[in-house]
């Protein structure tokens, strides 16, 4: 089944404890990205990747890192999480980069709480 | 700046009736794509329908249709014959071409379908 898989679905951690949220897609998509969803703000892009080894900042990149060593994987790293990073996170992918007609396919989300 | 506006925080509709969810957008690009996503209470983001800026016909996908009025910069979602399972958050989004491929989201409309 074609899908974007994120893990974990739920995560509770403490301030400053490094964590990684994994994301994998099995559709051979070029483009992958991370979003966070906060009430009243919709979804905002954190980082994106146009292809392997090509990543760039989105609208809210502070406090996050990403890497794209393989086409299928795009992990999100929080080196020192803080409470303002408590949010619902989505990984997404699409077949092509540089086109407007390619929908994003989303993972099921990771609900992160930082205390 | 590119922007998506959804002015209806919440909508109610009776089962089997049609409902229109409003979306306006702002962009200076000529080439862009407009998308609607559904987010049920379980949290996942489900792609519903796409409309390209150069498409002359309104997009349709089953019970979903997109009322695209380019001059007014609106892309309203019409759901016909509403079902109880349509109760969810609905997000309008715009994707521009170029280097970021970013999907810009509105703040969403919560639709509740009652019997």
PDB file of N, CA and C in Angstrom, chain A residues 52-96:
ATOM      1  N   UNK A  52      17.294  13.889  -2.811  1.00  0.00           N
ATOM      2  CA  UNK A  52      18.322  13.421  -1.882  1.00  0.00           C
ATOM      3  C   UNK A  52      19.404  14.488  -1.732  1.00  0.00           C
ATOM      4  N   UNK A  53      19.787  14.718  -0.492  1.00  0.00           N
ATOM      5  CA  UNK A  53      20.844  15.673  -0.136  1.00  0.00           C
ATOM      6  C   UNK A  53      20.489  17.124  -0.444  1.00  0.00           C
ATOM      7  N   UNK A  54      19.229  17.405  -0.761  1.00  0.00           N
ATOM      8  CA  UNK A  54      18.799  18.779  -1.034  1.00  0.00           C
ATOM      9  C   UNK A  54      17.694  19.130  -0.053  1.00  0.00           C
ATOM     10  N   UNK A  55      18.018  19.948   0.940  1.00  0.00           N
ATOM     11  CA  UNK A  55      17.016  20.365   1.917  1.00  0.00           C
ATOM     12  C   UNK A  55      17.070  21.877   2.075  1.00  0.00           C
ATOM     13  N   UNK A  56      15.962  22.443   2.550  1.00  0.00           N
ATOM     14  CA  UNK A  56      15.939  23.893   2.753  1.00  0.00           C
ATOM     15  C   UNK A  56      14.872  24.239   3.778  1.00  0.00           C
ATOM     16  N   UNK A  57      15.022  25.434   4.341  1.00  0.00           N
ATOM     17  CA  UNK A  57      14.130  25.885   5.395  1.00  0.00           C
ATOM     18  C   UNK A  57      12.773  26.287   4.834  1.00  0.00           C
ATOM     19  N   UNK A  58      11.749  26.004   5.641  1.00  0.00           N
ATOM     20  CA  UNK A  58      10.423  26.501   5.344  1.00  0.00           C
ATOM     21  C   UNK A  58      10.151  27.774   6.127  1.00  0.00           C
ATOM     22  N   UNK A  59       8.949  27.907   6.607  1.00  0.00           N
ATOM     23  CA  UNK A  59       8.551  29.140   7.297  1.00  0.00           C
ATOM     24  C   UNK A  59       8.935  29.166   8.774  1.00  0.00           C
ATOM     25  N   UNK A  60       9.005  28.001   9.395  1.00  0.00           N
ATOM     26  CA  UNK A  60       9.264  27.955  10.843  1.00  0.00           C
ATOM     27  C   UNK A  60      10.348  26.934  11.167  1.00  0.00           C
ATOM     28  N   UNK A  61      11.586  27.132  10.699  1.00  0.00           N
ATOM     29  CA  UNK A  61      12.625  26.118  10.856  1.00  0.00           C
ATOM     30  C   UNK A  61      13.371  26.144  12.189  1.00  0.00           C
ATOM     31  N   UNK A  62      13.201  27.208  12.986  1.00  0.00           N
ATOM     32  CA  UNK A  62      14.023  27.353  14.190  1.00  0.00           C
ATOM     33  C   UNK A  62      13.761  26.212  15.158  1.00  0.00           C
ATOM     34  N   UNK A  63      14.824  25.603  15.618  1.00  0.00           N
ATOM     35  CA  UNK A  63      14.732  24.523  16.592  1.00  0.00           C
ATOM     36  C   UNK A  63      14.620  23.139  15.984  1.00  0.00           C
ATOM     37  N   UNK A  64      14.669  23.051  14.660  1.00  0.00           N
ATOM     38  CA  UNK A  64      14.522  21.768  13.962  1.00  0.00           C
ATOM     39  C   UNK A  64      15.700  21.523  13.025  1.00  0.00           C
ATOM     40  N   UNK A  65      15.963  20.244  12.784  1.00  0.00           N
ATOM     41  CA  UNK A  65      16.924  19.827  11.763  1.00  0.00           C
ATOM     42  C   UNK A  65      16.307  18.702  10.971  1.00  0.00           C
ATOM     43  N   UNK A  66      16.800  18.556   9.733  1.00  0.00           N
ATOM     44  CA  UNK A  66      16.363  17.444   8.897  1.00  0.00           C
ATOM     45  C   UNK A  66      17.564  16.918   8.128  1.00  0.00           C
ATOM     46  N   UNK A  67      17.379  15.731   7.545  1.00  0.00           N
ATOM     47  CA  UNK A  67      18.386  15.201   6.635  1.00  0.00           C
ATOM     48  C   UNK A  67      17.663  14.362   5.593  1.00  0.00           C
ATOM     49  N   UNK A  68      18.269  14.243   4.427  1.00  0.00           N
ATOM     50  CA  UNK A  68      17.692  13.413   3.358  1.00  0.00           C
ATOM     51  C   UNK A  68      18.834  12.630   2.710  1.00  0.00           C
ATOM     52  N   UNK A  69      19.205  11.544   3.378  1.00  0.00           N
ATOM     53  CA  UNK A  69      20.305  10.708   2.884  1.00  0.00           C
ATOM     54  C   UNK A  69      19.796   9.680   1.882  1.00  0.00           C
ATOM     55  N   UNK A  70      18.547   9.311   2.012  1.00  0.00           N
ATOM     56  CA  UNK A  70      17.934   8.367   1.072  1.00  0.00           C
ATOM     57  C   UNK A  70      16.632   8.988   0.586  1.00  0.00           C
ATOM     58  N   UNK A  71      16.209   8.572  -0.585  1.00  0.00           N
ATOM     59  CA  UNK A  71      15.014   9.164  -1.169  1.00  0.00           C
ATOM     60  C   UNK A  71      13.784   8.918  -0.306  1.00  0.00           C
ATOM     61  N   UNK A  72      13.691   7.767   0.319  1.00  0.00           N
ATOM     62  CA  UNK A  72      12.470   7.395   1.006  1.00  0.00           C
ATOM     63  C   UNK A  72      12.347   7.975   2.408  1.00  0.00           C
ATOM     64  N   UNK A  73      13.436   8.392   3.038  1.00  0.00           N
ATOM     65  CA  UNK A  73      13.409   8.798   4.442  1.00  0.00           C
ATOM     66  C   UNK A  73      13.706  10.273   4.636  1.00  0.00           C
ATOM     67  N   UNK A  74      12.996  10.866   5.581  1.00  0.00           N
ATOM     68  CA  UNK A  74      13.175  12.301   5.843  1.00  0.00           C
ATOM     69  C   UNK A  74      12.886  12.555   7.327  1.00  0.00           C
ATOM     70  N   UNK A  75      13.830  12.227   8.203  1.00  0.00           N
ATOM     71  CA  UNK A  75      13.586  12.387   9.635  1.00  0.00           C
ATOM     72  C   UNK A  75      13.614  13.846  10.087  1.00  0.00           C
ATOM     73  N   UNK A  76      12.838  14.129  11.109  1.00  0.00           N
ATOM     74  CA  UNK A  76      12.802  15.465  11.739  1.00  0.00           C
ATOM     75  C   UNK A  76      13.464  15.343  13.101  1.00  0.00           C
ATOM     76  N   UNK A  77      14.454  16.178  13.359  1.00  0.00           N
ATOM     77  CA  UNK A  77      15.237  16.108  14.584  1.00  0.00           C
ATOM     78  C   UNK A  77      15.026  17.379  15.401  1.00  0.00           C
ATOM     79  N   UNK A  78      14.714  17.187  16.679  1.00  0.00           N
ATOM     80  CA  UNK A  78      14.656  18.299  17.614  1.00  0.00           C
ATOM     81  C   UNK A  78      15.816  18.114  18.583  1.00  0.00           C
ATOM     82  N   UNK A  79      16.848  18.926  18.427  1.00  0.00           N
ATOM     83  CA  UNK A  79      18.069  18.745  19.217  1.00  0.00           C
ATOM     84  C   UNK A  79      17.827  19.059  20.688  1.00  0.00           C
ATOM     85  N   UNK A  80      17.058  20.096  20.963  1.00  0.00           N
ATOM     86  CA  UNK A  80      16.780  20.508  22.335  1.00  0.00           C
ATOM     87  C   UNK A  80      15.350  21.030  22.401  1.00  0.00           C
ATOM     88  N   UNK A  81      14.388  20.101  22.487  1.00  0.00           N
ATOM     89  CA  UNK A  81      12.981  20.517  22.407  1.00  0.00           C
ATOM     90  C   UNK A  81      12.603  21.493  23.516  1.00  0.00           C
ATOM     91  N   UNK A  82      11.675  22.370  23.181  1.00  0.00           N
ATOM     92  CA  UNK A  82      11.150  23.319  24.155  1.00  0.00           C
ATOM     93  C   UNK A  82       9.619  23.251  24.120  1.00  0.00           C
ATOM     94  N   UNK A  83       8.955  23.718  25.186  1.00  0.00           N
ATOM     95  CA  UNK A  83       7.482  23.614  25.230  1.00  0.00           C
ATOM     96  C   UNK A  83       6.774  24.256  24.041  1.00  0.00           C
ATOM     97  N   UNK A  84       7.349  25.287  23.411  1.00  0.00           N
ATOM     98  CA  UNK A  84       6.675  25.914  22.271  1.00  0.00           C
ATOM     99  C   UNK A  84       6.746  25.049  21.009  1.00  0.00           C
ATOM    100  N   UNK A  85       7.396  23.897  21.111  1.00  0.00           N
ATOM    101  CA  UNK A  85       7.395  22.947  20.004  1.00  0.00           C
ATOM    102  C   UNK A  85       6.335  21.852  20.194  1.00  0.00           C
ATOM    103  N   UNK A  86       5.557  21.982  21.243  1.00  0.00           N
ATOM    104  CA  UNK A  86       4.399  21.112  21.413  1.00  0.00           C
ATOM    105  C   UNK A  86       3.433  21.385  20.268  1.00  0.00           C
ATOM    106  N   UNK A  87       3.124  20.353  19.488  1.00  0.00           N
ATOM    107  CA  UNK A  87       2.336  20.555  18.281  1.00  0.00           C
ATOM    108  C   UNK A  87       2.004  19.205  17.655  1.00  0.00           C
ATOM    109  N   UNK A  88       1.215  19.279  16.592  1.00  0.00           N
ATOM    110  CA  UNK A  88       0.940  18.117  15.757  1.00  0.00           C
ATOM    111  C   UNK A  88       1.798  18.247  14.503  1.00  0.00           C
ATOM    112  N   UNK A  89       2.630  17.235  14.241  1.00  0.00           N
ATOM    113  CA  UNK A  89       3.572  17.292  13.139  1.00  0.00           C
ATOM    114  C   UNK A  89       3.165  16.330  12.035  1.00  0.00           C
ATOM    115  N   UNK A  90       3.308  16.825  10.800  1.00  0.00           N
ATOM    116  CA  UNK A  90       3.013  15.999   9.636  1.00  0.00           C
ATOM    117  C   UNK A  90       4.205  15.963   8.693  1.00  0.00           C
ATOM    118  N   UNK A  91       4.507  14.753   8.242  1.00  0.00           N
ATOM    119  CA  UNK A  91       5.415  14.571   7.136  1.00  0.00           C
ATOM    120  C   UNK A  91       4.581  14.425   5.872  1.00  0.00           C
ATOM    121  N   UNK A  92       5.080  14.930   4.753  1.00  0.00           N
ATOM    122  CA  UNK A  92       4.326  14.852   3.503  1.00  0.00           C
ATOM    123  C   UNK A  92       5.282  14.616   2.346  1.00  0.00           C
ATOM    124  N   UNK A  93       4.775  14.011   1.287  1.00  0.00           N
ATOM    125  CA  UNK A  93       5.600  13.806   0.096  1.00  0.00           C
ATOM    126  C   UNK A  93       4.754  14.022  -1.142  1.00  0.00           C
ATOM    127  N   UNK A  94       5.428  14.325  -2.239  1.00  0.00           N
ATOM    128  CA  UNK A  94       4.740  14.387  -3.525  1.00  0.00           C
ATOM    129  C   UNK A  94       5.680  13.882  -4.605  1.00  0.00           C
ATOM    130  N   UNK A  95       5.066  13.446  -5.715  1.00  0.00           N
ATOM    131  CA  UNK A  95       5.818  12.752  -6.750  1.00  0.00           C
ATOM    132  C   UNK A  95       6.917  13.634  -7.337  1.00  0.00           C
ATOM    133  N   UNK A  96       6.545  14.871  -7.655  1.00  0.00           N
ATOM    134  CA  UNK A  96       7.486  15.738  -8.343  1.00  0.00           C
ATOM    135  C   UNK A  96       7.767  16.997  -7.547  1.00  0.00           C
TER     136      UNK A  96
END
